[in-house]
PDB file of C-alpha atoms and ligand atoms in Angstrom:
ATOM      1  CA  MET A   1      -6.238  10.032  -6.400  1.00 97.00           C
ATOM      2  CA  ARG A   2      -7.587   7.827  -8.821  1.00 97.00           C
ATOM      3  CA  LEU A   3      -5.591   5.203 -10.884  1.00 98.00           C
ATOM      4  CA  TYR A   4      -7.009   3.561 -14.215  1.00 98.00           C
ATOM      5  CA  VAL A   5      -5.712   0.188 -14.865  1.00 98.00           C
ATOM      6  CA  THR A   6      -6.203  -3.078 -16.273  1.00 97.00           C
ATOM      7  CA  PRO A   7      -5.857  -6.251 -13.792  1.00 96.00           C
ATOM      8  CA  THR A   8      -2.806  -7.695 -15.643  1.00 97.00           C
ATOM      9  CA  SER A   9      -1.038  -4.586 -16.778  1.00 98.00           C
ATOM     10  CA  PRO A  10       2.708  -4.777 -15.617  1.00 98.00           C
ATOM     11  CA  TYR A  11       2.976  -0.943 -15.989  1.00 98.00           C
ATOM     12  CA  ALA A  12      -0.212  -0.552 -13.769  1.00 98.00           C
ATOM     13  CA  ARG A  13       1.029  -3.063 -11.358  1.00 98.00           C
ATOM     14  CA  LYS A  14       4.444  -1.299 -10.942  1.00 98.00           C
ATOM     15  CA  VAL A  15       2.241   1.813 -10.031  1.00 98.00           C
ATOM     16  CA  ARG A  16       0.060  -0.041  -7.688  1.00 98.00           C
ATOM     17  CA  ILE A  17       2.954  -1.569  -5.984  1.00 98.00           C
ATOM     18  CA  ALA A  18       4.522   1.885  -5.328  1.00 98.00           C
ATOM     19  CA  LEU A  19       1.147   3.329  -3.885  1.00 98.00           C
ATOM     20  CA  ILE A  20       1.029   0.496  -1.613  1.00 97.00           C
ATOM     21  CA  GLU A  21       4.866   0.689  -0.548  1.00 97.00           C
ATOM     22  CA  LYS A  22       4.314   4.491   0.196  1.00 97.00           C
ATOM     23  CA  GLY A  23       1.021   3.857   1.914  1.00 97.00           C
ATOM     24  CA  LEU A  24      -0.917   6.288  -0.163  1.00 98.00           C
ATOM     25  CA  PRO A  25      -4.760   5.598  -0.714  1.00 97.00           C
ATOM     26  CA  CYS A  26      -6.079   5.561  -4.026  1.00 98.00           C
ATOM     27  CA  ASP A  27      -9.218   4.556  -5.939  1.00 98.00           C
ATOM     28  CA  ILE A  28      -8.256   1.768  -8.504  1.00 98.00           C
ATOM     29  CA  GLU A  29     -10.545   1.786 -11.390  1.00 97.00           C
ATOM     30  CA  GLN A  30     -10.478  -1.070 -13.898  1.00 96.00           C
ATOM     31  CA  VAL A  31     -11.013  -0.231 -17.722  1.00 96.00           C
ATOM     32  CA  ASP A  32     -11.760  -2.593 -20.552  1.00 95.00           C
ATOM     33  CA  LEU A  33      -9.031  -1.584 -23.208  1.00 94.00           C
ATOM     34  CA  ARG A  34     -11.396  -3.240 -25.910  1.00 93.00           C
ATOM     35  CA  ASP A  35     -14.245  -0.733 -25.286  1.00 92.00           C
ATOM     36  CA  PRO A  36     -13.541   2.258 -27.629  1.00 89.00           C
ATOM     37  CA  GLU A  37     -15.015   4.627 -25.143  1.00 89.00           C
ATOM     38  CA  HIS A  38     -12.960   3.421 -22.066  1.00 92.00           C
ATOM     39  CA  ALA A  39     -12.719   5.778 -19.237  1.00 91.00           C
ATOM     40  CA  ALA A  40      -8.900   6.266 -19.367  1.00 94.00           C
ATOM     41  CA  LYS A  41      -9.312   7.803 -22.778  1.00 93.00           C
ATOM     42  CA  GLU A  42     -10.636  10.867 -21.551  1.00 93.00           C
ATOM     43  CA  GLN A  43      -7.493  11.376 -19.288  1.00 95.00           C
ATOM     44  CA  ASN A  44      -4.720   9.890 -21.933  1.00 96.00           C
ATOM     45  CA  PRO A  45      -4.927  10.687 -25.593  1.00 95.00           C
ATOM     46  CA  LEU A  46      -3.160   7.539 -26.135  1.00 95.00           C
ATOM     47  CA  GLY A  47      -5.937   5.470 -24.529  1.00 95.00           C
ATOM     48  CA  LYS A  48      -3.333   3.654 -22.498  1.00 97.00           C
ATOM     49  CA  VAL A  49      -3.258   2.520 -18.893  1.00 98.00           C
ATOM     50  CA  PRO A  50      -1.977   3.475 -16.274  1.00 98.00           C
ATOM     51  CA  VAL A  51      -3.241   6.976 -15.877  1.00 98.00           C
ATOM     52  CA  LEU A  52      -3.275   8.606 -12.409  1.00 98.00           C
ATOM     53  CA  VAL A  53      -5.703  11.567 -11.754  1.00 98.00           C
ATOM     54  CA  ALA A  54      -4.454  13.612  -9.110  1.00 97.00           C
ATOM     55  CA  ASN A  55      -6.743  15.138  -6.352  1.00 95.00           C
ATOM     56  CA  ASP A  56      -6.638  18.583  -8.436  1.00 96.00           C
ATOM     57  CA  GLY A  57      -7.873  16.618 -11.458  1.00 96.00           C
ATOM     58  CA  THR A  58      -4.443  16.442 -13.357  1.00 97.00           C
ATOM     59  CA  ALA A  59      -4.086  13.627 -15.337  1.00 98.00           C
ATOM     60  CA  ILE A  60      -0.522  11.839 -15.151  1.00 98.00           C
ATOM     61  CA  TYR A  61       0.988   9.369 -17.515  1.00 98.00           C
ATOM     62  CA  ASP A  62       2.850   7.186 -18.164  1.00 97.00           C
ATOM     63  CA  SER A  63       4.064   4.794 -15.405  1.00 98.00           C
ATOM     64  CA  THR A  64       7.525   6.367 -15.051  1.00 98.00           C
ATOM     65  CA  VAL A  65       6.144   9.934 -14.841  1.00 98.00           C
ATOM     66  CA  ILE A  66       3.545   8.773 -12.169  1.00 98.00           C
ATOM     67  CA  LEU A  67       6.116   7.344 -10.097  1.00 98.00           C
ATOM     68  CA  GLN A  68       8.078  10.473 -10.266  1.00 98.00           C
ATOM     69  CA  TYR A  69       5.126  12.418  -9.407  1.00 98.00           C
ATOM     70  CA  LEU A  70       4.291  10.292  -6.346  1.00 98.00           C
ATOM     71  CA  GLU A  71       7.791  10.639  -5.154  1.00 98.00           C
ATOM     72  CA  LEU A  72       7.820  14.532  -5.709  1.00 98.00           C
ATOM     73  CA  MET A  73       4.502  14.975  -3.999  1.00 97.00           C
ATOM     74  CA  HIS A  74       5.046  12.278  -1.220  1.00 97.00           C
ATOM     75  CA  PRO A  75       8.734  11.836  -0.582  1.00 97.00           C
ATOM     76  CA  GLN A  76       8.281   9.785   2.373  1.00 97.00           C
ATOM     77  CA  PRO A  77       8.857   6.888   2.512  1.00 96.00           C
ATOM     78  CA  ALA A  78      11.428   7.344  -0.437  1.00 97.00           C
ATOM     79  CA  LEU A  79      11.445   4.868  -3.174  1.00 97.00           C
ATOM     80  CA  PHE A  80      14.070   6.633  -5.370  1.00 97.00           C
ATOM     81  CA  PRO A  81      17.887   6.952  -4.143  1.00 96.00           C
ATOM     82  CA  VAL A  82      18.968  10.396  -3.088  1.00 96.00           C
ATOM     83  CA  ASP A  83      22.447   9.991  -4.540  1.00 97.00           C
ATOM     84  CA  ALA A  84      22.517  11.278  -8.216  1.00 98.00           C
ATOM     85  CA  LYS A  85      24.678   8.213  -9.646  1.00 98.00           C
ATOM     86  CA  GLU A  86      22.433   5.746  -7.557  1.00 96.00           C
ATOM     87  CA  ARG A  87      19.397   7.495  -8.798  1.00 97.00           C
ATOM     88  CA  ILE A  88      20.082   7.323 -12.389  1.00 98.00           C
ATOM     89  CA  HIS A  89      21.333   3.519 -12.112  1.00 97.00           C
ATOM     90  CA  ALA A  90      17.739   2.895 -10.431  1.00 97.00           C
ATOM     91  CA  LEU A  91      16.050   4.817 -13.223  1.00 98.00           C
ATOM     92  CA  ARG A  92      17.989   2.714 -15.772  1.00 98.00           C
ATOM     93  CA  LEU A  93      17.019  -0.365 -14.388  1.00 98.00           C
ATOM     94  CA  GLU A  94      13.356   0.754 -14.390  1.00 98.00           C
ATOM     95  CA  ALA A  95      13.746   1.651 -18.227  1.00 98.00           C
ATOM     96  CA  LEU A  96      15.088  -1.793 -18.573  1.00 98.00           C
ATOM     97  CA  ALA A  97      12.338  -3.699 -16.663  1.00 98.00           C
ATOM     98  CA  ASP A  98       9.795  -1.450 -18.794  1.00 98.00           C
ATOM     99  CA  GLY A  99      11.490  -2.711 -21.919  1.00 98.00           C
ATOM    100  CA  ILE A 100      11.274  -6.237 -20.868  1.00 98.00           C
ATOM    101  CA  MET A 101       7.425  -5.555 -20.315  1.00 98.00           C
ATOM    102  CA  ASP A 102       7.214  -3.913 -23.900  1.00 98.00           C
ATOM    103  CA  ALA A 103       9.048  -7.132 -25.441  1.00 98.00           C
ATOM    104  CA  THR A 104       7.047  -9.760 -23.609  1.00 98.00           C
ATOM    105  CA  ILE A 105       3.819  -7.853 -24.790  1.00 98.00           C
ATOM    106  CA  ALA A 106       5.171  -7.774 -28.329  1.00 98.00           C
ATOM    107  CA  TRP A 107       5.919 -11.508 -28.127  1.00 98.00           C
ATOM    108  CA  VAL A 108       2.696 -12.477 -26.560  1.00 98.00           C
ATOM    109  CA  MET A 109       0.606 -10.407 -29.392  1.00 97.00           C
ATOM    110  CA  GLU A 110       2.671 -12.348 -32.139  1.00 97.00           C
ATOM    111  CA  HIS A 111       2.203 -15.704 -30.468  1.00 96.00           C
ATOM    112  CA  ARG A 112      -1.494 -15.336 -30.316  1.00 95.00           C
ATOM    113  CA  ARG A 113      -1.813 -14.964 -34.187  1.00 96.00           C
ATOM    114  CA  SER A 114      -2.509 -18.108 -35.842  1.00 96.00           C
ATOM    115  CA  LYS A 115       0.504 -20.341 -36.448  1.00 93.00           C
ATOM    116  CA  ASP A 116       0.739 -19.732 -40.269  1.00 95.00           C
ATOM    117  CA  CYS A 117       0.546 -15.940 -39.724  1.00 96.00           C
ATOM    118  CA  GLN A 118       3.344 -15.860 -37.131  1.00 96.00           C
ATOM    119  CA  ASP A 119       6.594 -13.903 -37.746  1.00 97.00           C
ATOM    120  CA  PRO A 120       9.476 -16.346 -36.333  1.00 97.00           C
ATOM    121  CA  ALA A 121      12.067 -13.699 -36.797  1.00 97.00           C
ATOM    122  CA  LEU A 122       9.905 -11.154 -34.604  1.00 98.00           C
ATOM    123  CA  LEU A 123       9.142 -13.840 -32.137  1.00 97.00           C
ATOM    124  CA  HIS A 124      13.045 -14.792 -31.878  1.00 98.00           C
ATOM    125  CA  LYS A 125      13.797 -10.826 -31.593  1.00 98.00           C
ATOM    126  CA  GLN A 126      11.582 -10.132 -28.767  1.00 98.00           C
ATOM    127  CA  ALA A 127      12.170 -13.245 -27.065  1.00 98.00           C
ATOM    128  CA  GLY A 128      15.893 -12.345 -27.150  1.00 98.00           C
ATOM    129  CA  LYS A 129      15.506  -8.817 -25.749  1.00 98.00           C
ATOM    130  CA  VAL A 130      13.212 -10.555 -22.840  1.00 98.00           C
ATOM    131  CA  GLN A 131      15.775 -13.068 -21.976  1.00 98.00           C
ATOM    132  CA  SER A 132      18.941 -10.767 -22.092  1.00 98.00           C
ATOM    133  CA  GLY A 133      16.951  -8.131 -19.972  1.00 98.00           C
ATOM    134  CA  LEU A 134      15.979 -10.973 -17.379  1.00 98.00           C
ATOM    135  CA  ALA A 135      19.544 -12.217 -17.473  1.00 98.00           C
ATOM    136  CA  TYR A 136      20.847  -8.545 -16.472  1.00 98.00           C
ATOM    137  CA  LEU A 137      18.068  -8.286 -13.694  1.00 98.00           C
ATOM    138  CA  GLN A 138      19.453 -11.649 -12.439  1.00 97.00           C
ATOM    139  CA  GLU A 139      22.764 -10.341 -11.869  1.00 97.00           C
ATOM    140  CA  LYS A 140      21.318  -7.250 -10.146  1.00 96.00           C
ATOM    141  CA  ALA A 141      18.991  -9.533  -7.873  1.00 95.00           C
ATOM    142  CA  ARG A 142      21.869 -11.442  -6.606  1.00 93.00           C
ATOM    143  CA  THR A 143      23.248  -8.223  -5.083  1.00 93.00           C
ATOM    144  CA  TRP A 144      19.857  -7.108  -3.603  1.00 91.00           C
ATOM    145  CA  THR A 145      19.141  -7.941  -0.040  1.00 79.00           C
ATOM    146  CA  PRO A 146      16.013  -9.512   0.949  1.00 73.00           C
ATOM    147  CA  ALA A 147      13.470  -6.783   1.391  1.00 73.00           C
ATOM    148  CA  THR A 148      11.884  -7.257   4.777  1.00 74.00           C
ATOM    149  CA  GLU A 149      10.626  -3.917   5.381  1.00 73.00           C
ATOM    150  CA  ALA A 150       9.104  -1.062   3.642  1.00 72.00           C
ATOM    151  CA  PRO A 151       9.572   0.475   1.184  1.00 93.00           C
ATOM    152  CA  LEU A 152      10.716  -1.763  -1.597  1.00 95.00           C
ATOM    153  CA  PRO A 153      13.165   0.473  -3.897  1.00 96.00           C
ATOM    154  CA  LEU A 154      12.079   1.712  -7.186  1.00 97.00           C
ATOM    155  CA  GLU A 155      14.424  -0.898  -9.161  1.00 97.00           C
ATOM    156  CA  GLN A 156      13.008  -3.820  -7.380  1.00 97.00           C
ATOM    157  CA  ILE A 157       9.416  -2.507  -7.765  1.00 98.00           C
ATOM    158  CA  ALA A 158       9.937  -2.236 -11.651  1.00 98.00           C
ATOM    159  CA  ALA A 159      11.842  -5.716 -11.822  1.00 98.00           C
ATOM    160  CA  ALA A 160       8.998  -7.359  -9.736  1.00 98.00           C
ATOM    161  CA  ALA A 161       6.458  -6.030 -12.024  1.00 98.00           C
ATOM    162  CA  ALA A 162       8.428  -7.231 -15.176  1.00 98.00           C
ATOM    163  CA  VAL A 163       9.376 -10.600 -13.733  1.00 98.00           C
ATOM    164  CA  GLY A 164       5.498 -11.204 -12.560  1.00 98.00           C
ATOM    165  CA  TYR A 165       4.410 -10.364 -16.059  1.00 98.00           C
ATOM    166  CA  VAL A 166       6.851 -12.621 -17.985  1.00 98.00           C
ATOM    167  CA  ASP A 167       5.869 -15.383 -15.247  1.00 97.00           C
ATOM    168  CA  LEU A 168       2.106 -14.849 -16.117  1.00 97.00           C
ATOM    169  CA  ARG A 169       2.335 -14.654 -20.028  1.00 97.00           C
ATOM    170  CA  ALA A 170       5.388 -16.256 -21.076  1.00 98.00           C
ATOM    171  CA  PRO A 171       6.799 -18.250 -18.510  1.00 97.00           C
ATOM    172  CA  GLU A 172       9.097 -20.403 -20.831  1.00 97.00           C
ATOM    173  CA  LEU A 173      11.353 -17.123 -21.103  1.00 98.00           C
ATOM    174  CA  LEU A 174      11.987 -17.156 -17.348  1.00 97.00           C
ATOM    175  CA  VAL A 175      13.223 -20.801 -16.955  1.00 96.00           C
ATOM    176  CA  SER A 176      16.796 -20.161 -17.584  1.00 95.00           C
ATOM    177  CA  CYS A 177      16.702 -17.477 -14.717  1.00 97.00           C
ATOM    178  CA  ALA A 178      16.427 -19.593 -11.637  1.00 96.00           C
ATOM    179  CA  ASP A 179      17.841 -17.035  -9.204  1.00 96.00           C
ATOM    180  CA  LEU A 180      15.416 -14.384 -10.559  1.00 97.00           C
ATOM    181  CA  GLN A 181      12.532 -16.900 -10.123  1.00 96.00           C
ATOM    182  CA  ARG A 182      13.709 -17.513  -6.426  1.00 95.00           C
ATOM    183  CA  TRP A 183      13.984 -13.816  -5.656  1.00 95.00           C
ATOM    184  CA  TYR A 184      10.582 -13.046  -7.150  1.00 96.00           C
ATOM    185  CA  LEU A 185       8.881 -15.982  -5.331  1.00 95.00           C
ATOM    186  CA  ALA A 186      10.495 -14.716  -1.980  1.00 93.00           C
ATOM    187  CA  LEU A 187       9.067 -11.297  -2.546  1.00 94.00           C
ATOM    188  CA  ARG A 188       5.550 -12.519  -3.817  1.00 92.00           C
ATOM    189  CA  SER A 189       4.326 -12.827  -0.042  1.00 90.00           C
ATOM    190  CA  ARG A 190       5.092  -9.060   0.479  1.00 94.00           C
ATOM    191  CA  PRO A 191       1.499  -7.252   0.787  1.00 95.00           C
ATOM    192  CA  SER A 192       2.299  -4.758  -2.214  1.00 96.00           C
ATOM    193  CA  LEU A 193       2.930  -7.856  -4.389  1.00 97.00           C
ATOM    194  CA  ARG A 194       0.247 -10.118  -3.148  1.00 96.00           C
ATOM    195  CA  GLU A 195      -2.455  -7.509  -3.272  1.00 97.00           C
ATOM    196  CA  THR A 196      -1.556  -6.686  -6.954  1.00 98.00           C
ATOM    197  CA  SER A 197      -0.887 -10.214  -8.338  1.00 95.00           C
ATOM    198  CA  PRO A 198      -2.407 -10.585 -11.603  1.00 89.00           C
ATOM    199  CA  GLN A 199      -2.992 -14.375 -10.905  1.00 69.00           C
TER     200      GLN A 199
HETATM  201  N1  GSH B 201       5.029   3.179 -21.315  1.00 60.91           N
HETATM  202  C1  GSH B 201       3.708   3.193 -20.716  1.00 60.91           C
HETATM  203  C2  GSH B 201       2.866   1.592 -21.514  1.00 60.91           C
HETATM  204  C3  GSH B 201       1.565   1.728 -21.026  1.00 60.91           C
HETATM  205  C4  GSH B 201       0.869   0.593 -22.069  1.00 60.91           C
HETATM  206  O1  GSH B 201       1.346   0.119 -23.101  1.00 60.91           O
HETATM  207  N2  GSH B 201      -0.241  -0.025 -21.510  1.00 60.91           N
HETATM  208  C5  GSH B 201      -0.889  -0.989 -22.095  1.00 60.91           C
HETATM  209  C6  GSH B 201      -1.751  -1.991 -21.123  1.00 60.91           C
HETATM  210  S1  GSH B 201      -0.406  -3.264 -20.659  1.00 60.91           S
HETATM  211  C7  GSH B 201      -2.140  -0.204 -22.744  1.00 60.91           C
HETATM  212  O2  GSH B 201      -2.793   0.571 -22.197  1.00 60.91           O
HETATM  213  N3  GSH B 201      -2.400  -0.627 -24.073  1.00 60.91           N
HETATM  214  C8  GSH B 201      -3.613   0.036 -24.716  1.00 60.91           C
HETATM  215  C9  GSH B 201      -3.130   0.372 -25.965  1.00 60.91           C
HETATM  216  O3  GSH B 201      -1.966   0.518 -26.380  1.00 60.91           O
HETATM  217  O4  GSH B 201      -4.150   1.009 -26.553  1.00 60.91           O
HETATM  218  C10 GSH B 201       3.725   3.147 -19.387  1.00 60.91           C
HETATM  219  O5  GSH B 201       4.786   2.899 -18.903  1.00 60.91           O
HETATM  220  O6  GSH B 201       2.672   3.562 -18.648  1.00 60.91           O
END
């Protein structure tokens, strides 16, 4: 398998953490999204990463579909709960974590514009999404038992990728979530997080 990534993409990190937690070997290829001809474009018409190219040549995207694919093709060790209700709950938390990533990226892009071109209403709206999403994750994180062995469950993989990205690009949006920060710090020494750290 080959995975197209950028070093800081939180969606790609989610997949890379899952690959390591499952013990699956995969070639990681970095692309430069500024290059109009970057390699992932051939595989995904949207030109986005991550894209996984399976051993039979099938291109799989986006990150949520890649995780489903990995779980279906390599069920053990399982990242997804078996129980239907618990699975929907985990998938919903993954969607929430992805939404935090989306809103953080929108906030960062707006923040990078020159001050006089920034839209304060948009910054406020995206920051609000990030902060309410993180507050919800923090409530959940308080119920998570410290993960000492493999595998890390889907909801924590997604949460770690989201929190790691906010920590990297918009740490000021994380300051009010001390418990969530503590949870992330404790998890950061885990090989799957250490090896995929964007820092
Ligand atoms: N929903 C997608 C989002 C992927 C995404 O937006 N990736 C960003 C990198 S963090 C990207 O490739 N952006 C380039 C573009 O939009 O052209 C997923 O979960 O994989």
